[in-house]
Structure formats: C-alpha cells, structure tokens
Amino acid sequence: MDNSGFELHEETPPSPSVKMERKKQEHPGEKKSRWSLLNIFLVCLLACAITTVLGVLVLSLVYTANTGFKPKYDASSQKHRAASVGNSVTSAQVDPKFQFLHQLAKAKKHEFPGGTIQWSRFRKNANEYQNKEEMAFGRSINAQRSKMTFGTLRIKSKGLRAPHWHFNANEHGYLLKGTAWIGVVDAGGNTVTTYNVTAGQVIFFPRNTVHWLKNVGTEDCLFLLFFTTHEELQTLDLDDTFFLTPEDIAARSLKPQGGVAFIRSFQRQAEDQAVNLPPNLAELVQNPNYQQSEDPLVWRYFFDLKGSTEFRFPGGIIQFARYVKDGKGLSTNERIYSEFLHSKEDALTLGTLRIYSNGLRQPHFHFNANEMGYVISGCGQVGIIVSPSLTTDFTIGVGDVVFFPVGTQHYIKSTCDEELVFILAFSTANQLQTLDMDDYFHRTPDHILAQLFFKKQDEFKKIPHFNEDQAINLP
C-alpha cells in the first residue's frame, strides 16, 4: 500500500517506546487536531444554548406585550378581568354592554327551503362571528358557563323542522305565533308523543330526544328557543344520519322491500333540509294525520304558559313554566310538566315578563340562575352591576337578547308607550331564588344602613313598606 499507516509488519513487534516515537513521526499534528475539534464542538454547543435562551426570552417578551399577562395578582389585573368577563373582548375593543346584549335582529339569517334560523351563541371559531360585538356576547355567555344558548326558528306554512336531536343540550321553546304539530320519540322507540301547540305555549325536549316541529297553520310559526349549553350546540338531523350511513347497513337495519336498491333510490338534496319544504309537497303527501297523544304523555313536553297563573304587580305581570316543589298551586297537567322537568339535568325555568309603560322591574339578582331574555315587544332601558369596576346600562328593543350572570344586580325599565314584553329563561330546574332591592333594604337594620351611608338612622324610615309586592312598580 502507498499509505504507510496501513502497512502490514510481519517482523517482531516493536517496543512501546518505539511505537510511540513512530506515531509521533508519522502523525506529528494528530493530538493537536483532536483537541481543536473538541474545542470547536464545545463552542458550538455553548452557542446553541445561548441562542435558545435568548429565543425563549424574546418570545416571552412578545407574548407579555401582546397579552398583558401579569404573573402576580394585583388590583389592576382584577379590574381588567372584570371588564372583560372571562374570555370576552376587552372594553378597549368593544363597549362592555355587548357582554350582556346581543342585537339578534341584525344577526346572520341561516336560510333553508322551509324557514330561517338566527342565533345568539358561542362559537369556537372566532371567524364565524359577524362582528366584535357579537363575539363579546358569545364569549361572555361561555366564560360565565351560563348553560344557555338562544335562537329563533321561523317555519313557513307547511314547513318542517326535520326530525333531529341535540347531543349536549335540553331544548325549551316558546311559540310566539302560529300553530304547530310536535312529535317526540322516547328512548327505545316504544312511545311517540304528538301534540299541537299554539301561540303562548311552551315545549320541552330533553337532551338526545328525537323530535320534529311541523307548521300546520296558514301563517309562519315563530319559535323562541333556549338550549342548556354555553358551548357550541351539537345537533344531528335524521336525513344527515341516513345519508351518512353505508347503504348496506341502512338496508339491513330497515329491511325495506327492494333492499339496497330501495335505499339507493333516495337522493340527497343540494340544499340543507334542516327546515324542509319541498316544492312538490302536494304530490308527495296525501291525507296527513296530526293526531294528539293522551294527556299524561303530552304534558311531559308541553306547558300552557299563556293559561298559567299570573303573578300581578303594580307595574306588570309575570308567568312561569317551572318546577314547583310538591306541585303546590299547580293543576294536574302542570304538575306532570313540573315533575318531568325536575327529573332532567340542567333544565330551565321559562317565563314571560310584561312591564307596563313606564313600569320598572326593580333592581334584583338571582341566587341560583343565570338569566337570558328576548324582547318580544316594546322598548326599554337595562342596567347591570357586575362588580364595582363594571357597571353598564343600555337601551333595548324588539329582537334584542339580554344576558344577566348569576348574582349580578340588574333592572329593566319600560320606556315606550306600549308594554315591554320578554320571554325569559333561567338556568335552574329548581325553584328560582331572587332578591329585590327593596327587600334587602327593608331586611337590613336601620342602624347598619346609617353607619354604612353616613346618614342618620331616622332618615331610613322614609323608605316605605307596601302591602303589595313592588317587584314591578309604577312611579
């Protein structure tokens, strides 16, 4: 070989000292070279470590600058949290009132062949909000874990809200106008409950219960719907599940005449049929039957709110579709609804609030429920106190949705010549617990109030007691 380093030596091996001397002669710079490579490696390793540390510090500074993160609690961070109510848009970006107000009348209309749906809800994808105000409301009801979402459902004459069910919410509905035929399929499919509803009545569908709504009148039906979730509502329609099921599986399950060929004869429509109304309905359907089931079945899912007890006050009227312990004051049918409602997790209390012109639903708060309401008619002013650092008031009109988190004091005043009317939902299936301003003032000793407000004790005798409850009062 040319390279002496790879030569074979068959003679007697040299001594160790000779080997060392030979190595020095053959590779005089090898030791120095090895140390140079090690030094280069160590320098590179140190450089990488320094670069990594600097990168982390830069990213941390950028994150802090963008988010305003404070690693330590202080009053200013608490004020910022209150002003934003959890994850909602900060007050620097949008008026704080929109954490409690959504102008649903201006919201996107989801159009279907048989009607329209509009939403006041939380969306995971921020791009699905129309504007910052809508985002503030959606994030607010989510951050407060309100267990409420609201929507309006308009069904044209003869239109059908397709049979469907909701994974993550019970549904409570109020029919504002029209006439509808409702169907509910119980677990196991052994019982189908059908019934008719007219304006002013309440319907209830427990989570994961298949149900449909059919307009059987000549005018549009308008449903005001509350769902017991502050997350995105998860729904499956019957037609979607059918077309997403493999043909052979559907054929084997349904066992129709013609088998798979019959299943293949179904054609999926290009337009979403969530609210369905075929143009050739007359030739498709002959002699429809809109029968009503027996009362004990119907009254589990139905409540005649317009015919229920009226709680009258000087300035207005309240009516409730709710659970009442031991059924006290309820009719036989109302008691069926009350007990069925109470048996379901996360059910709601529904009610209508009617405030006469210039009437005031005085400042109050609820111990055990968030509140959400939709303005049916009239106009008014709302005020809400969330914390000493967050108070707001705003005007409301038809189509607006309001939200009051549990424990927050709020008032509602009618400011039009006509009555202000709401449909309200409260996130409790128990009896609603409420405290009005006049009640907690009257129950606090005068000497405590005098000390608190720097006012003579006798001055508080000027606050009168009334025989009639002043929850809704007139001047």
Coordinates of C-alpha atoms in Angstrom, one line a residue:
M1 CA 0.0 0.0 0.0
D2 CA 1.1 3.6 -0.6
N3 CA -0.1 4.7 2.9
S4 CA 2.4 3.5 5.5
G5 CA -0.3 3.7 8.1
F6 CA -2.0 0.6 6.6
E7 CA 1.3 -1.4 6.0
L8 CA 1.4 -5.0 7.5
H9 CA 4.5 -5.8 9.5
E10 CA 5.4 -9.5 9.9
E11 CA 8.6 -9.0 11.9
T12 CA 8.9 -8.9 15.6
P13 CA 6.6 -6.2 17.1
P14 CA 8.5 -3.0 18.2
S15 CA 8.6 -2.0 21.9
P16 CA 6.1 0.5 23.3
S17 CA 8.6 3.3 23.3
V18 CA 9.4 2.7 19.7
K19 CA 5.7 2.6 18.8
M20 CA 5.2 6.0 20.5
E21 CA 8.2 7.5 18.7
R22 CA 7.0 6.1 15.4
K23 CA 3.5 7.6 16.0
K24 CA 5.0 11.0 16.6
Q25 CA 7.0 10.8 13.4
E26 CA 4.1 9.5 11.3
H27 CA 1.3 11.9 12.7
P28 CA 3.0 14.8 14.4
G29 CA -0.2 17.0 14.4
E30 CA -2.8 14.4 15.4
K31 CA -3.1 15.2 19.1
K32 CA -3.4 18.9 18.4
S33 CA -6.0 18.2 15.7
R34 CA -8.1 16.2 18.1
W35 CA -8.1 18.9 20.7
S36 CA -9.1 21.5 18.1
L37 CA -12.2 19.5 17.0
L38 CA -13.3 19.1 20.7
N39 CA -12.9 22.8 21.3
I40 CA -15.0 23.6 18.2
F41 CA -17.7 21.2 19.3
L42 CA -17.9 22.8 22.8
V43 CA -18.0 26.3 21.4
C44 CA -20.9 25.3 19.0
L45 CA -22.8 23.7 21.9
L46 CA -22.4 26.8 24.0
A47 CA -23.6 29.0 21.2
C48 CA -26.7 26.9 20.6
A49 CA -27.6 27.0 24.3
I50 CA -27.2 30.8 24.4
T51 CA -29.3 31.2 21.2
T52 CA -32.0 29.0 22.7
V53 CA -32.2 31.0 25.9
L54 CA -32.3 34.3 24.0
G55 CA -35.1 33.0 21.8
V56 CA -37.2 31.9 24.8
L57 CA -36.7 35.3 26.4
V58 CA -37.7 37.2 23.2
L59 CA -40.8 35.0 22.7
S60 CA -41.8 35.6 26.4
L61 CA -41.4 39.4 26.0
V62 CA -43.5 39.3 22.8
Y63 CA -46.2 37.2 24.5
T64 CA -46.3 39.5 27.5
A65 CA -46.6 42.6 25.3
N66 CA -49.4 41.2 23.3
T67 CA -51.5 39.7 26.1
G68 CA -50.8 42.0 29.0
F69 CA -50.0 38.9 31.2
K70 CA -49.1 39.7 34.8
P71 CA -47.6 36.8 36.7
K72 CA -48.7 38.4 40.0
Y73 CA -52.2 39.3 41.2
D74 CA -53.0 42.9 41.6
A75 CA -56.0 45.2 41.6
S76 CA -55.5 46.4 38.0
S77 CA -55.4 42.8 36.7
Q78 CA -58.6 42.1 38.6
K79 CA -60.2 45.2 37.1
H80 CA -59.2 44.1 33.7
R81 CA -60.7 40.6 34.3
A82 CA -64.0 42.1 35.4
A83 CA -64.1 44.4 32.4
S84 CA -63.6 41.6 30.0
V85 CA -65.8 39.0 31.8
G86 CA -63.6 35.9 31.3
N87 CA -62.5 35.5 27.7
S88 CA -64.7 38.2 26.1
V89 CA -63.4 41.1 24.1
T90 CA -61.8 43.8 26.2
S91 CA -63.5 47.1 26.8
A92 CA -60.8 48.8 24.7
Q93 CA -62.1 47.0 21.7
V94 CA -65.9 47.0 22.2
D95 CA -68.4 48.6 24.5
P96 CA -68.8 46.4 27.7
K97 CA -72.6 46.4 27.3
F98 CA -72.2 43.9 24.5
Q99 CA -71.1 41.3 27.0
F100 CA -74.8 41.4 28.1
L101 CA -76.6 42.5 24.9
H102 CA -76.9 40.8 21.5
Q103 CA -78.9 42.5 18.8
L104 CA -80.2 39.3 17.3
A105 CA -82.4 41.1 14.7
K106 CA -79.2 42.1 13.0
A107 CA -77.6 38.7 13.2
K108 CA -76.9 36.4 10.2
K109 CA -80.0 34.6 8.9
H110 CA -79.5 30.9 8.1
E111 CA -81.9 30.3 5.3
F112 CA -83.5 26.9 4.4
P113 CA -86.2 25.9 2.0
G114 CA -88.8 25.9 4.8
G115 CA -87.7 28.7 7.0
T116 CA -85.0 30.6 8.8
I117 CA -82.8 30.3 12.0
Q118 CA -80.9 33.0 13.8
W119 CA -78.5 32.5 16.8
S120 CA -77.2 34.2 19.9
R121 CA -74.5 31.7 20.8
F122 CA -70.8 31.0 21.4
R123 CA -68.6 29.9 18.5
K124 CA -65.2 28.2 18.9
N125 CA -64.1 29.7 15.6
A126 CA -63.8 33.5 16.0
N127 CA -64.2 34.0 12.3
E128 CA -67.8 32.8 12.5
Y129 CA -68.8 35.9 14.4
Q130 CA -70.1 38.8 12.3
N131 CA -68.5 41.5 14.4
K132 CA -66.7 42.2 17.7
E133 CA -70.0 43.0 19.5
E134 CA -71.4 39.5 18.6
M135 CA -68.1 37.9 19.7
A136 CA -68.2 39.8 23.0
F137 CA -71.7 38.3 23.8
G138 CA -70.8 34.8 22.7
R139 CA -67.6 34.7 24.7
S140 CA -69.4 36.2 27.7
I141 CA -72.1 33.5 28.0
N142 CA -69.3 30.9 27.5
A143 CA -67.0 32.4 30.1
Q144 CA -69.8 32.6 32.6
R145 CA -70.7 29.0 32.0
S146 CA -74.3 30.2 31.5
K147 CA -75.7 26.9 30.3
M148 CA -77.8 28.9 27.8
T149 CA -77.9 29.4 24.1
F150 CA -80.8 31.2 22.3
G151 CA -82.2 31.0 18.8
T152 CA -85.2 31.9 16.8
L153 CA -86.8 29.4 14.4
R154 CA -89.2 30.6 11.7
I155 CA -91.1 27.9 9.8
K156 CA -93.1 28.7 6.7
S157 CA -96.7 27.3 6.3
K158 CA -96.4 23.5 5.8
G159 CA -92.7 23.7 6.5
L160 CA -91.0 21.1 8.7
R161 CA -88.1 21.4 11.2
A162 CA -86.6 18.0 10.3
P163 CA -86.6 15.3 13.0
H164 CA -83.4 15.8 15.0
W165 CA -81.7 15.6 18.4
H166 CA -79.2 17.5 20.4
F167 CA -76.1 15.8 21.9
N168 CA -75.3 18.4 24.6
A169 CA -78.5 20.3 25.5
N170 CA -82.1 20.2 26.5
E171 CA -84.3 22.4 24.5
H172 CA -87.0 24.8 25.7
G173 CA -89.2 26.6 23.2
Y174 CA -91.9 29.3 23.3
L175 CA -94.2 29.6 20.3
L176 CA -94.7 33.3 19.7
K177 CA -97.0 32.9 16.7
G178 CA -98.6 30.2 14.5
T179 CA -99.8 26.7 15.0
A180 CA -97.6 23.6 15.1
W181 CA -97.7 19.9 15.4
I182 CA -94.9 18.4 17.5
G183 CA -93.6 14.9 17.7
V184 CA -91.2 13.3 20.3
V185 CA -89.7 9.8 20.2
D186 CA -88.8 8.4 23.6
A187 CA -85.8 6.1 24.2
G188 CA -86.3 2.7 22.8
G189 CA -88.9 4.0 20.3
N190 CA -91.8 2.4 22.2
T191 CA -93.6 5.7 22.7
V192 CA -94.2 8.5 20.3
T193 CA -95.8 11.6 21.8
T194 CA -97.5 14.0 19.4
Y195 CA -99.4 17.2 20.2
N196 CA -100.5 20.6 18.9
V197 CA -99.3 23.9 20.2
T198 CA -100.5 27.5 19.6
A199 CA -99.0 30.9 20.4
G200 CA -98.2 31.5 24.0
Q201 CA -97.4 27.8 24.9
V202 CA -94.1 26.2 25.9
I203 CA -92.5 23.0 24.6
F204 CA -89.7 20.9 26.1
F205 CA -87.3 18.3 24.6
P206 CA -84.8 16.5 26.8
R207 CA -81.2 16.0 25.6
N208 CA -80.8 13.3 22.9
T209 CA -84.6 13.0 22.3
V210 CA -85.7 12.8 18.6
H211 CA -88.3 15.5 17.9
W212 CA -89.8 17.4 15.0
L213 CA -91.8 20.6 14.5
K214 CA -94.4 20.9 11.7
N215 CA -96.2 24.1 10.8
V216 CA -99.8 23.1 10.3
G217 CA -101.3 26.7 10.0
T218 CA -101.5 29.2 7.2
E219 CA -99.1 31.7 8.7
D220 CA -95.4 31.4 9.7
C221 CA -94.6 29.8 13.0
L222 CA -92.0 31.7 15.1
F223 CA -90.4 29.7 17.9
L224 CA -88.1 31.3 20.5
L225 CA -85.7 28.6 21.6
F226 CA -83.4 28.2 24.6
F227 CA -80.8 25.4 24.8
T228 CA -79.0 24.4 28.0
T229 CA -75.4 24.8 26.8
H230 CA -72.9 27.6 26.6
E231 CA -70.7 25.6 24.2
E232 CA -71.5 25.1 20.6
L233 CA -74.8 23.3 20.1
Q234 CA -74.3 19.8 18.7
T235 CA -77.2 18.5 16.6
L236 CA -77.9 15.7 14.2
D237 CA -80.7 15.7 11.7
L238 CA -82.4 12.5 10.6
D239 CA -81.6 13.0 6.9
D240 CA -78.0 13.7 7.6
T241 CA -77.6 10.5 9.6
F242 CA -79.4 8.5 6.9
F243 CA -77.1 9.6 4.0
L244 CA -74.0 9.2 6.2
T245 CA -74.9 5.5 6.9
P246 CA -73.5 2.9 4.5
E247 CA -76.2 1.7 2.1
D248 CA -75.9 -2.0 3.1
I249 CA -76.0 -1.1 6.8
A250 CA -79.2 1.0 6.3
A251 CA -80.8 -1.7 4.2
R252 CA -80.0 -4.4 6.8
S253 CA -81.3 -2.2 9.6
L254 CA -84.6 -1.0 7.9
K255 CA -85.2 -4.2 5.8
P256 CA -87.2 -2.4 3.1
Q257 CA -88.8 -4.0 0.1
G258 CA -86.2 -3.9 -2.6
G259 CA -83.3 -3.9 -0.1
V260 CA -80.2 -1.9 -1.1
A261 CA -81.9 -0.8 -4.3
F262 CA -84.6 0.9 -2.4
I263 CA -82.0 2.7 -0.2
R264 CA -80.2 3.8 -3.3
S265 CA -83.3 5.4 -4.6
F266 CA -83.1 8.2 -2.0
Q267 CA -81.4 11.4 -3.4
R268 CA -79.7 13.8 -1.1
Q269 CA -80.8 17.4 -1.8
A270 CA -78.2 20.1 -2.7
E271 CA -79.7 22.5 -0.2
D272 CA -79.7 21.8 3.6
Q273 CA -83.1 20.4 4.6
A274 CA -82.9 21.4 8.3
V275 CA -86.1 23.3 7.8
N276 CA -87.8 21.4 4.9
L277 CA -90.4 22.4 2.4
P278 CA -90.4 20.5 -1.0
P279 CA -91.9 22.5 -3.9
N280 CA -93.9 19.4 -4.9
L281 CA -95.2 18.7 -1.3
A282 CA -98.8 18.3 -2.5
E283 CA -97.9 15.3 -4.7
L284 CA -95.6 13.8 -2.1
V285 CA -98.0 13.8 0.9
Q286 CA -101.6 12.6 1.0
N287 CA -104.0 12.8 3.9
P288 CA -101.5 13.8 6.7
N289 CA -102.6 12.9 10.3
Y290 CA -101.9 15.4 13.1
Q291 CA -103.3 13.4 16.0
Q292 CA -102.6 14.2 19.7
S293 CA -101.4 11.7 22.2
E294 CA -103.0 11.2 25.6
D295 CA -102.6 14.0 28.2
P296 CA -100.2 12.2 30.6
L297 CA -97.8 11.8 27.7
V298 CA -98.3 15.3 26.2
W299 CA -97.9 17.3 29.4
R300 CA -94.4 16.0 29.9
Y301 CA -93.3 18.0 26.9
F302 CA -95.9 20.8 26.9
F303 CA -96.9 23.7 29.2
D304 CA -99.7 26.1 28.6
L305 CA -97.9 29.2 29.7
K306 CA -100.5 31.7 28.5
G307 CA -103.1 29.9 30.6
S308 CA -101.0 29.6 33.7
T309 CA -101.2 31.6 37.0
E310 CA -100.5 35.3 36.6
F311 CA -98.3 36.9 39.2
R312 CA -99.6 40.5 39.2
F313 CA -97.7 43.6 40.4
P314 CA -98.5 47.3 40.2
G315 CA -96.3 47.6 37.1
G316 CA -96.7 44.4 35.3
I317 CA -97.3 40.6 35.2
I318 CA -95.0 37.5 35.4
Q319 CA -95.9 33.9 34.4
F320 CA -93.8 30.8 34.8
A321 CA -93.3 27.4 33.3
R322 CA -91.2 25.8 36.1
Y323 CA -90.7 23.2 38.7
V324 CA -92.7 23.8 41.9
K325 CA -91.9 21.7 44.9
D326 CA -94.7 19.3 45.8
G327 CA -96.7 20.8 42.9
K328 CA -98.2 23.5 45.2
G329 CA -100.6 25.7 43.3
L330 CA -100.3 23.7 40.0
S331 CA -103.0 22.0 38.1
T332 CA -102.8 18.2 37.4
N333 CA -101.3 18.7 34.0
E334 CA -98.9 21.4 35.2
R335 CA -97.7 19.1 37.9
I336 CA -96.8 16.5 35.3
Y337 CA -94.6 19.0 33.5
S338 CA -93.1 20.2 36.7
E339 CA -92.0 16.8 37.9
F340 CA -90.7 15.7 34.4
L341 CA -88.8 18.9 34.1
H342 CA -87.2 18.5 37.6
S343 CA -86.1 14.9 36.6
K344 CA -83.8 16.2 33.8
E345 CA -80.3 17.5 34.4
D346 CA -79.7 21.2 33.5
A347 CA -83.3 22.0 32.6
L348 CA -84.5 25.6 32.5
T349 CA -87.2 27.7 34.1
L350 CA -89.1 29.7 31.4
G351 CA -91.3 32.8 32.0
T352 CA -92.9 35.8 30.4
L353 CA -92.3 39.3 31.8
R354 CA -94.8 42.0 30.9
I355 CA -93.9 45.5 32.1
Y356 CA -96.5 48.3 31.6
S357 CA -95.5 51.6 30.0
N358 CA -93.1 53.4 32.4
G359 CA -93.1 50.4 34.7
L360 CA -89.9 49.2 36.4
R361 CA -88.7 45.7 37.2
Q362 CA -86.7 46.9 40.1
P363 CA -83.1 46.1 40.7
H364 CA -82.7 42.5 41.8
F365 CA -80.5 39.4 41.4
H366 CA -80.8 35.7 41.3
F367 CA -79.1 33.3 43.8
N368 CA -79.2 30.2 41.7
A369 CA -79.5 31.0 38.0
N370 CA -78.2 32.9 35.0
E371 CA -80.9 34.7 33.1
M372 CA -81.4 35.2 29.4
G373 CA -84.2 37.1 27.7
Y374 CA -85.6 38.0 24.3
V375 CA -87.6 41.2 23.7
I376 CA -90.9 40.3 22.1
S377 CA -92.4 43.9 22.0
G378 CA -91.8 47.4 23.3
C379 CA -88.6 49.1 24.2
G380 CA -86.7 49.8 27.4
Q381 CA -83.6 50.5 29.4
V382 CA -81.5 47.9 31.2
G383 CA -78.9 48.4 33.9
I384 CA -76.5 45.8 35.2
I385 CA -73.8 45.8 38.0
V386 CA -71.3 43.0 37.7
S387 CA -68.7 44.5 40.0
P388 CA -67.7 47.9 41.4
S389 CA -65.4 48.2 38.3
L390 CA -68.0 47.1 35.7
T391 CA -71.5 48.7 35.5
T392 CA -73.3 49.4 32.3
D393 CA -76.8 50.5 31.1
F394 CA -78.2 50.4 27.6
T395 CA -81.4 50.6 25.6
I396 CA -83.2 47.5 24.2
G397 CA -85.9 46.9 21.6
V398 CA -87.7 44.1 19.7
G399 CA -85.3 41.3 18.7
D400 CA -82.6 42.0 21.3
V401 CA -81.3 39.3 23.6
V402 CA -80.0 40.2 27.1
F403 CA -77.9 38.1 29.5
F404 CA -77.5 38.5 33.3
P405 CA -74.9 36.3 35.0
V406 CA -75.9 34.7 38.3
G407 CA -75.6 37.1 41.2
T408 CA -75.4 40.3 39.1
Q409 CA -77.9 43.0 40.0
H410 CA -79.9 44.3 37.1
Y411 CA -83.1 46.3 36.4
I412 CA -85.4 46.6 33.4
K413 CA -87.5 49.7 32.7
S414 CA -90.2 50.1 30.1
T415 CA -89.6 53.4 28.2
C416 CA -92.2 53.2 25.4
D417 CA -95.9 53.9 25.3
E418 CA -96.6 50.2 24.7
E419 CA -95.8 47.4 27.1
L420 CA -92.3 45.8 27.2
V421 CA -92.7 42.0 26.9
F422 CA -89.9 39.4 27.3
I423 CA -89.6 35.7 27.1
L424 CA -87.1 34.8 29.9
A425 CA -85.1 31.7 30.7
F426 CA -83.3 30.9 34.0
S427 CA -80.7 28.2 34.3
T428 CA -82.3 26.2 37.0
A429 CA -84.8 23.3 37.2
N430 CA -85.3 24.1 40.9
Q431 CA -87.4 27.0 42.3
L432 CA -85.9 30.3 41.2
Q433 CA -84.4 32.3 44.1
T434 CA -84.4 36.1 43.7
L435 CA -83.8 39.1 46.0
D436 CA -85.2 42.6 45.1
M437 CA -83.5 45.9 46.2
D438 CA -86.4 47.0 48.4
D439 CA -86.5 43.6 50.2
Y440 CA -82.8 43.6 51.1
F441 CA -83.0 47.3 52.2
H442 CA -86.0 46.5 54.4
R443 CA -84.3 43.5 55.9
T444 CA -81.2 45.4 56.9
P445 CA -81.4 47.2 60.2
D446 CA -81.6 51.0 60.1
H447 CA -78.6 51.4 62.3
I448 CA -76.5 49.3 59.9
L449 CA -77.6 51.4 57.0
A450 CA -77.0 54.6 58.9
Q451 CA -73.4 53.6 59.7
L452 CA -72.8 52.5 56.1
F453 CA -74.2 55.5 54.3
F454 CA -73.2 58.2 56.9
K455 CA -76.9 59.1 57.2
K456 CA -79.0 59.5 60.4
Q457 CA -80.9 56.4 61.3
D458 CA -84.3 58.1 61.3
E459 CA -83.8 59.0 57.6
F460 CA -84.3 55.4 56.6
K461 CA -87.9 55.5 57.9
K462 CA -88.6 57.4 54.7
I463 CA -88.3 54.2 52.8
P464 CA -91.9 52.9 52.9
H465 CA -93.2 49.4 53.2
F466 CA -96.1 48.4 50.8
N467 CA -98.7 45.7 51.3
E468 CA -98.4 44.9 47.5
D469 CA -95.1 43.4 46.2
Q470 CA -93.3 46.1 44.3
A471 CA -91.1 43.7 42.1
I472 CA -92.6 45.5 39.1
N473 CA -93.6 49.0 40.2
L474 CA -95.0 52.2 38.7
P475 CA -94.0 55.8 39.8

